[in-house]
Short mmCIF file of C-alpha atoms and ligand atoms in Angstrom, two decimals:
data_model
loop_
_atom_site.label_atom_id
_atom_site.label_comp_id
_atom_site.label_asym_id
_atom_site.label_seq_id
_atom_site.Cartn_x
_atom_site.Cartn_y
_atom_site.Cartn_z
CA UNK A 17 -34.54 11.93 -17.10
CA UNK A 18 -34.81 9.19 -14.45
CA UNK A 19 -38.14 8.49 -13.52
CA UNK A 20 -37.36 6.85 -10.03
CA UNK A 21 -34.65 8.06 -7.76
CA UNK A 22 -34.10 7.82 -3.99
CA UNK A 23 -32.41 10.62 -1.88
CA UNK A 24 -31.23 10.77 1.62
CA UNK A 25 -28.41 12.73 3.12
CA UNK A 26 -28.03 12.66 6.96
CA UNK A 27 -25.99 15.60 7.90
CA UNK A 28 -27.48 18.45 9.45
CA UNK A 29 -25.97 21.87 8.24
CA UNK A 30 -25.64 25.11 9.59
CA UNK A 31 -24.05 28.04 7.31
CA UNK A 32 -23.17 31.37 7.67
CA UNK A 33 -20.38 33.97 8.02
CA UNK A 34 -19.53 33.61 11.97
CA UNK A 35 -21.37 30.44 12.75
CA UNK A 36 -18.20 28.60 13.63
CA UNK A 37 -18.44 31.02 16.87
CA UNK A 38 -21.37 29.07 17.93
CA UNK A 39 -19.83 26.06 18.41
CA UNK A 40 -19.97 25.94 22.21
CA UNK A 41 -23.82 26.49 22.02
CA UNK A 42 -24.00 24.15 18.98
CA UNK A 43 -22.18 21.48 21.19
CA UNK A 44 -24.14 22.27 24.53
CA UNK A 45 -27.48 21.81 22.56
CA UNK A 46 -26.47 18.77 21.09
CA UNK A 47 -25.68 17.35 24.82
CA UNK A 48 -22.04 16.79 24.00
CA UNK A 49 -19.96 16.81 27.19
CA UNK A 50 -16.41 15.58 26.40
CA UNK A 51 -14.73 16.15 22.80
CA UNK A 52 -11.66 16.01 21.30
CA UNK A 53 -10.55 18.90 18.52
CA UNK A 54 -9.13 17.10 15.32
CA UNK A 55 -7.51 19.90 13.71
CA UNK A 56 -4.69 20.31 10.76
CA UNK A 57 -1.27 21.31 12.22
CA UNK A 58 -1.30 24.64 10.94
CA UNK A 59 -4.04 25.35 13.23
CA UNK A 60 -2.35 23.90 16.15
CA UNK A 61 0.71 26.22 15.26
CA UNK A 62 -1.30 29.33 14.58
CA UNK A 63 -3.57 29.30 17.99
CA UNK A 64 -6.61 28.73 16.12
CA UNK A 65 -7.10 25.34 17.66
CA UNK A 66 -6.39 26.76 21.11
CA UNK A 67 -8.99 29.51 20.71
CA UNK A 68 -11.51 27.24 19.60
CA UNK A 69 -11.02 24.99 22.56
CA UNK A 70 -11.11 28.14 24.89
CA UNK A 71 -14.36 29.09 23.39
CA UNK A 72 -15.70 25.39 23.84
CA UNK A 73 -14.94 24.01 27.16
CA UNK A 74 -15.98 20.81 26.45
CA UNK A 75 -13.50 19.97 24.19
CA UNK A 76 -10.92 18.37 26.42
CA UNK A 77 -8.19 17.22 24.00
CA UNK A 78 -6.15 18.15 20.80
CA UNK A 79 -4.83 15.92 17.94
CA UNK A 80 -2.98 17.37 15.38
CA UNK A 81 -0.59 14.99 13.87
CA UNK A 82 -2.14 14.80 10.22
CA UNK A 83 -0.25 14.87 6.91
CA UNK A 84 -1.70 16.28 3.72
CA UNK A 85 -2.85 12.84 3.09
CA UNK A 86 -3.70 11.44 6.10
CA UNK A 87 -2.25 7.87 6.96
CA UNK A 88 -3.81 5.06 8.55
CA UNK A 89 -1.52 4.98 11.49
CA UNK A 90 -2.56 8.81 12.16
CA UNK A 91 -6.13 7.36 12.27
CA UNK A 92 -5.28 4.71 14.98
CA UNK A 93 -3.74 7.54 16.95
CA UNK A 94 -6.65 9.47 16.70
CA UNK A 95 -8.64 6.75 17.76
CA UNK A 96 -6.64 6.08 20.64
CA UNK A 97 -7.22 9.43 21.84
CA UNK A 98 -10.75 9.40 21.54
CA UNK A 99 -10.89 6.22 23.83
CA UNK A 100 -8.31 7.67 26.53
CA UNK A 101 -10.28 10.80 26.73
CA UNK A 102 -13.53 8.84 26.72
CA UNK A 103 -14.95 11.56 24.55
CA UNK A 104 -18.53 11.21 23.50
CA UNK A 105 -17.87 13.57 20.32
CA UNK A 106 -15.17 14.79 18.42
CA UNK A 107 -14.77 18.01 16.34
CA UNK A 108 -12.66 18.16 12.63
CA UNK A 109 -11.24 21.39 11.87
CA UNK A 110 -9.61 21.89 8.08
CA UNK A 111 -9.49 20.68 4.90
CA UNK A 112 -10.06 17.32 3.42
CA UNK A 113 -7.51 15.52 5.59
CA UNK A 114 -8.51 16.41 9.23
CA UNK A 115 -12.23 15.50 8.20
CA UNK A 116 -11.42 12.43 6.59
CA UNK A 117 -9.15 11.13 9.21
CA UNK A 118 -11.74 12.09 11.99
CA UNK A 119 -14.58 9.99 9.83
CA UNK A 120 -12.53 6.90 10.07
CA UNK A 121 -11.32 7.13 13.68
CA UNK A 122 -14.90 8.08 15.02
CA UNK A 123 -15.80 4.48 13.96
CA UNK A 124 -12.55 2.87 14.79
CA UNK A 125 -12.83 4.10 18.51
CA UNK A 126 -15.38 1.06 18.88
CA UNK A 127 -14.09 -1.37 16.59
CA UNK A 128 -12.24 -4.53 17.40
CA UNK A 129 -9.93 -4.70 14.48
CA UNK A 130 -7.15 -2.61 12.74
CA UNK A 131 -7.60 0.32 10.54
CA UNK A 132 -5.70 -1.55 7.85
CA UNK A 133 -8.53 -4.41 8.15
CA UNK A 134 -11.30 -1.61 7.40
CA UNK A 135 -9.30 0.13 4.96
CA UNK A 136 -8.87 -3.06 2.71
CA UNK A 137 -12.31 -4.25 3.62
CA UNK A 138 -11.37 -7.56 5.32
CA UNK A 139 -13.79 -5.63 7.87
CA UNK A 140 -16.91 -4.10 8.16
CA UNK A 141 -17.68 -1.46 10.74
CA UNK A 142 -20.75 -1.98 13.05
CA UNK A 143 -23.20 0.93 13.15
CA UNK A 144 -21.83 2.33 16.30
CA UNK A 145 -19.54 5.46 15.95
CA UNK A 146 -19.10 8.99 17.69
CA UNK A 147 -20.63 11.90 16.41
CA UNK A 148 -18.61 14.41 14.59
CA UNK A 149 -18.97 17.88 13.95
CA UNK A 150 -17.06 19.34 11.15
CA UNK A 151 -15.72 22.87 10.50
CA UNK A 152 -14.44 22.97 6.88
CA UNK A 153 -11.40 25.74 6.17
CA UNK A 154 -11.22 25.38 2.50
CA UNK A 155 -14.00 25.36 -0.01
CA UNK A 156 -13.68 22.64 -1.92
CA UNK A 157 -13.56 18.85 -0.81
CA UNK A 158 -17.41 18.78 -0.02
CA UNK A 159 -16.24 16.40 2.56
CA UNK A 160 -18.23 17.84 5.07
CA UNK A 161 -21.31 16.22 3.50
CA UNK A 162 -19.97 12.69 2.35
CA UNK A 163 -19.74 9.32 3.73
CA UNK A 164 -16.33 8.82 2.41
CA UNK A 165 -12.78 9.16 3.88
CA UNK A 166 -9.68 9.07 1.62
CA UNK A 167 -6.69 7.95 3.47
CA UNK A 168 -3.13 6.36 2.78
CA UNK A 169 -1.59 3.00 4.16
CA UNK A 170 1.77 4.01 5.34
CA UNK A 171 2.74 0.77 4.55
CA UNK A 172 2.08 0.23 0.95
CA UNK A 173 1.62 3.87 -0.23
CA UNK A 174 -1.98 3.11 -1.66
CA UNK A 175 -4.42 5.90 -1.18
CA UNK A 176 -8.01 4.63 -1.59
CA UNK A 177 -11.53 6.39 -0.58
CA UNK A 178 -13.38 4.31 1.80
CA UNK A 179 -17.30 4.63 1.95
CA UNK A 180 -19.39 3.62 5.20
CA UNK A 181 -22.67 5.16 6.07
CA UNK A 182 -21.10 5.73 9.79
CA UNK A 183 -18.38 8.58 8.19
CA UNK A 184 -21.42 10.92 7.49
CA UNK A 185 -20.51 14.03 9.80
CA UNK A 186 -23.48 14.14 12.52
CA UNK A 187 -23.19 18.21 11.81
CA UNK A 188 -21.33 20.65 9.37
CA UNK A 189 -20.76 23.92 10.40
CA UNK A 190 -19.82 25.66 7.17
CA UNK A 191 -18.59 28.92 8.26
CA UNK A 192 -16.86 31.50 5.29
CA UNK A 193 -14.81 33.31 7.86
CA UNK A 194 -12.68 29.92 8.22
CA UNK A 195 -11.38 30.23 4.37
CA UNK A 196 -10.33 33.85 4.43
CA UNK A 197 -6.87 33.04 5.20
CA UNK A 198 -6.59 30.35 2.72
CA UNK A 199 -3.69 31.12 0.03
CA UNK A 200 -4.32 31.73 -3.53
CA UNK A 201 -2.85 28.49 -4.73
CA UNK A 202 -4.94 26.59 -2.33
CA UNK A 203 -8.10 28.73 -3.13
CA UNK A 204 -7.73 27.64 -7.02
CA UNK A 205 -6.92 23.87 -6.36
CA UNK A 206 -9.73 23.26 -3.98
CA UNK A 207 -12.17 25.74 -5.86
CA UNK A 208 -11.60 23.64 -9.05
CA UNK A 209 -11.95 20.28 -6.98
CA UNK A 210 -15.40 21.65 -5.93
CA UNK A 211 -16.17 22.19 -9.76
CA UNK A 212 -15.08 18.85 -10.68
CA UNK A 213 -17.29 17.39 -8.18
CA UNK A 214 -20.37 19.44 -9.33
CA UNK A 215 -19.68 18.64 -12.91
CA UNK A 216 -18.92 14.72 -12.34
CA UNK A 217 -22.07 14.50 -10.24
CA UNK A 218 -24.22 15.74 -13.00
CA UNK A 219 -22.76 13.40 -15.70
CA UNK A 220 -22.40 10.67 -13.68
CA UNK A 221 -23.92 7.50 -15.01
CA UNK A 222 -25.90 7.61 -11.34
CA UNK A 223 -27.14 11.18 -11.81
CA UNK A 224 -30.43 12.06 -10.44
CA UNK A 225 -32.54 15.47 -10.28
CA UNK A 226 -32.16 16.38 -6.69
CA UNK A 227 -28.20 15.97 -7.25
CA UNK A 228 -28.30 17.57 -10.62
CA UNK A 229 -29.90 20.75 -8.85
CA UNK A 230 -27.23 21.09 -6.54
CA UNK A 231 -24.69 20.67 -9.05
CA UNK A 232 -25.79 23.29 -11.37
CA UNK A 233 -26.39 25.64 -8.47
CA UNK A 234 -22.81 24.71 -7.21
CA UNK A 235 -21.12 25.40 -10.79
CA UNK A 236 -23.07 28.80 -11.19
CA UNK A 237 -21.94 30.20 -7.91
CA UNK A 238 -18.18 28.62 -8.55
CA UNK A 239 -18.05 29.95 -12.07
CA UNK A 240 -18.74 33.39 -11.13
CA UNK A 241 -16.51 33.56 -7.70
CA UNK A 242 -13.43 31.50 -8.09
CA UNK A 243 -11.63 33.74 -9.71
CA UNK A 244 -12.60 36.74 -7.56
CA UNK A 245 -11.68 34.50 -4.60
CA UNK A 246 -8.38 33.87 -5.84
CA UNK A 247 -7.32 37.20 -6.60
CA UNK A 248 -8.98 38.72 -3.32
CA UNK A 249 -9.04 36.47 -0.55
CA UNK A 250 -10.55 38.79 1.71
CA UNK A 251 -13.58 39.24 -0.12
CA UNK A 252 -16.06 37.92 1.59
CA UNK A 253 -18.79 37.82 -0.81
CA UNK A 254 -16.63 35.74 -2.77
CA UNK A 255 -15.71 33.59 -0.04
CA UNK A 256 -19.44 33.03 0.84
CA UNK A 257 -20.06 31.93 -2.63
CA UNK A 258 -17.36 29.45 -2.87
CA UNK A 259 -18.31 27.97 0.61
CA UNK A 260 -21.76 27.58 -0.46
CA UNK A 261 -20.62 26.37 -3.92
CA UNK A 262 -18.35 23.77 -2.45
CA UNK A 263 -21.30 22.39 0.01
CA UNK A 264 -23.42 22.37 -3.10
CA UNK A 265 -21.16 20.44 -5.00
CA UNK A 266 -20.51 17.97 -2.13
CA UNK A 267 -24.47 17.46 -1.76
CA UNK A 268 -24.49 17.03 -5.45
CA UNK A 269 -21.83 14.03 -5.58
CA UNK A 270 -22.33 12.35 -2.29
CA UNK A 271 -24.89 9.84 -3.94
CA UNK A 272 -23.84 9.65 -7.63
CA UNK A 273 -20.09 9.65 -7.01
CA UNK A 274 -17.36 10.89 -9.04
CA UNK A 275 -16.43 9.63 -12.63
CA UNK A 276 -13.31 9.80 -15.02
CA UNK A 277 -12.07 13.03 -13.72
CA UNK A 278 -11.14 11.47 -10.21
CA UNK A 279 -10.48 8.19 -11.72
CA UNK A 280 -7.77 9.98 -13.28
CA UNK A 281 -6.99 12.18 -10.66
CA UNK A 282 -5.44 9.36 -8.37
CA UNK A 283 -2.95 8.02 -10.77
CA UNK A 284 -1.80 11.49 -11.71
CA UNK A 285 -1.30 12.67 -8.35
CA UNK A 286 0.75 9.87 -7.35
CA UNK A 287 2.96 9.48 -10.82
CA UNK A 288 3.51 13.42 -10.94
CA UNK A 289 2.85 14.58 -7.39
CA UNK A 290 0.19 17.03 -8.46
CA UNK A 291 -2.33 18.27 -5.18
CA UNK A 292 -5.54 16.65 -5.76
CA UNK A 293 -7.28 19.62 -7.25
CA UNK A 294 -4.64 20.20 -9.87
CA UNK A 295 -4.93 16.40 -10.68
CA UNK A 296 -8.77 16.91 -11.26
CA UNK A 297 -8.09 19.80 -13.19
CA UNK A 298 -5.51 18.53 -15.86
CA UNK A 299 -8.73 16.25 -17.20
CA UNK A 300 -11.55 18.48 -16.36
CA UNK A 301 -11.94 20.34 -19.54
CA UNK A 302 -11.01 16.96 -21.61
CA UNK A 303 -13.79 15.02 -20.34
CA UNK A 304 -16.20 18.10 -20.58
CA UNK A 305 -15.67 18.02 -24.22
CA UNK A 306 -15.79 14.27 -24.65
CA UNK A 307 -18.77 13.66 -22.22
CA UNK A 308 -20.94 16.23 -24.14
CA UNK A 309 -20.90 13.75 -27.09
CA UNK A 310 -22.96 11.26 -25.26
CA UNK A 311 -24.64 13.69 -22.95
CA UNK A 312 -26.94 16.40 -24.52
CA UNK A 313 -27.62 17.86 -20.91
CA UNK A 314 -24.18 19.38 -20.99
CA UNK A 315 -24.95 21.63 -23.84
CA UNK A 316 -28.15 23.10 -21.97
CA UNK A 317 -26.13 23.24 -18.62
CA UNK A 318 -23.73 25.43 -20.35
CA UNK A 319 -26.02 27.81 -21.90
CA UNK A 320 -27.85 28.01 -18.57
CA UNK A 321 -24.52 29.07 -16.89
CA UNK A 322 -24.34 31.80 -19.54
CA UNK A 323 -22.02 29.91 -21.96
CA UNK A 324 -22.35 29.91 -25.63
CA UNK A 325 -21.94 26.25 -25.51
CA UNK A 326 -19.83 23.28 -24.06
CA UNK A 327 -16.79 24.30 -25.94
CA UNK A 328 -16.75 27.85 -24.55
CA UNK A 329 -17.40 26.50 -20.97
CA UNK A 330 -14.30 23.97 -21.50
CA UNK A 331 -12.02 26.99 -22.82
CA UNK A 332 -13.09 28.78 -19.38
CA UNK A 333 -11.94 25.91 -17.49
CA UNK A 334 -8.55 25.86 -19.28
CA UNK A 335 -8.37 29.61 -18.83
CA UNK A 336 -8.72 28.94 -15.13
CA UNK A 337 -5.89 26.24 -15.22
CA UNK A 338 -3.49 28.61 -16.88
CA UNK A 339 -4.52 31.79 -14.56
CA UNK A 340 -3.90 29.39 -11.72
CA UNK A 341 -0.34 28.26 -12.78
CA UNK A 342 -1.59 24.42 -13.09
CA UNK A 343 0.54 22.01 -15.45
CA UNK A 344 -1.86 21.60 -18.33
CA UNK A 345 0.30 19.38 -20.52
CA UNK A 346 1.70 15.87 -20.72
CA UNK A 347 5.14 17.20 -21.22
CA UNK A 348 4.83 19.60 -18.39
CA UNK A 349 3.82 16.26 -16.50
CA UNK A 350 6.99 14.97 -17.48
CA UNK A 351 4.76 11.99 -18.85
CA UNK A 352 6.57 9.39 -20.80
CA UNK A 353 4.50 6.55 -20.85
CA UNK A 354 0.91 7.56 -22.18
CA UNK A 355 -0.29 4.14 -22.45
CA UNK A 356 0.74 2.93 -18.86
CA UNK A 357 -0.72 6.19 -17.29
CA UNK A 358 -4.18 5.60 -19.53
CA UNK A 359 -4.55 2.12 -18.30
CA UNK A 360 -4.19 2.94 -14.59
CA UNK A 361 -6.71 5.70 -15.21
CA UNK A 362 -9.21 3.84 -16.86
CA UNK A 363 -8.88 0.47 -14.57
CA UNK A 364 -10.11 2.48 -11.59
CA UNK A 365 -13.56 1.63 -10.25
CA UNK A 366 -14.78 5.43 -10.76
CA UNK A 367 -14.03 5.30 -14.45
CA UNK A 368 -17.07 3.15 -14.62
CA UNK A 369 -19.47 5.97 -13.71
CA UNK A 370 -18.30 8.16 -16.54
CA UNK A 371 -20.90 8.56 -19.33
CA UNK A 372 -18.87 8.09 -22.17
CA UNK A 373 -16.77 5.03 -22.29
CA UNK A 374 -12.97 4.31 -23.24
CA UNK A 375 -10.57 1.55 -23.54
CA UNK A 376 -7.30 2.05 -22.19
CA UNK A 377 -6.29 2.39 -25.83
CA UNK A 378 -8.97 5.08 -26.85
CA UNK A 379 -8.38 7.02 -23.36
CA UNK A 380 -4.21 7.12 -24.34
CA UNK A 381 -5.01 8.64 -27.84
CA UNK A 382 -7.70 11.06 -26.29
CA UNK A 383 -4.67 12.31 -23.72
CA UNK A 384 -2.01 12.79 -26.48
CA UNK A 385 -4.74 14.71 -28.40
CA UNK A 386 -5.48 17.18 -25.85
CA UNK A 387 -1.71 17.20 -25.20
ZN1 ZN B 411 -12.18 15.62 -5.17
#
């Protein structure tokens, strides 16, 4: 165990069934006067954004032009709306996309350069940014408590996570009721994404005791409730456990960051058009088995979670993937060049956080071994 570590996480959290209805009081108590609601398109279409704006009159405008992988042009447009409305706060409603876009826009609003300059780290944000309140509508990304925004450059197609201390939301309002209408496949992909965050936080070379604790608790909740939430979306107990599990997973990986699973997820998503959670799932059980050979804590973790050992825990993840209809083999992906895939995965910066080290060649062998 590490005998020295630092822990700090500057996000206020309000959790509970129905807490989203207190948004007006929350905004008033924070002294916010004019805000912009940044919401996924779906919520603009189904009336939920309108309802939230009606219930919270200090929200004066809506931005909802958001693609599933938010674009820098959308970040720029949202920042422009924040500027035009002279907003003193923003609210993000949705999954990772709207939260990630809002984090970036709340800093860009005060910036003197383009989103592209900050995305490619040619410029660094000053400390000034608008306070952001986030209402996650899926149990998965953990973006409500992290300082990272994952966006895409419209011009080059490059997708990359941008970390910045400004990006920590001011307040996360986590209400499991908001996740009730999430369809089963999205429940599955976001749930496995959260499971990946917790496991990777735990085995990251940067892991530390406080985050390990969140990771363990998160895994306990997710392993015992994911299938229930998938099969019965109306089950508020399962949804609450998943919301809490995803929140704990966010708290677990916010500092140690993720590792090989997430490193591989980016090339897998881009090359084979997998969504983020399915791309993480593709290598999650594989790296669990591999990392257990260098990190003995994983055996203890598996037993604490009620498995006979790491093998049984990895089998359970594989079961989930099959049940959820995820692609589980290279053949199913249509992968013809394993060496190129492995080289791209292994060169991703997050790969450095993995406890077991691989060369591009040994990673390709492992990919082939598992199928
Ligand atoms: Zn993720």
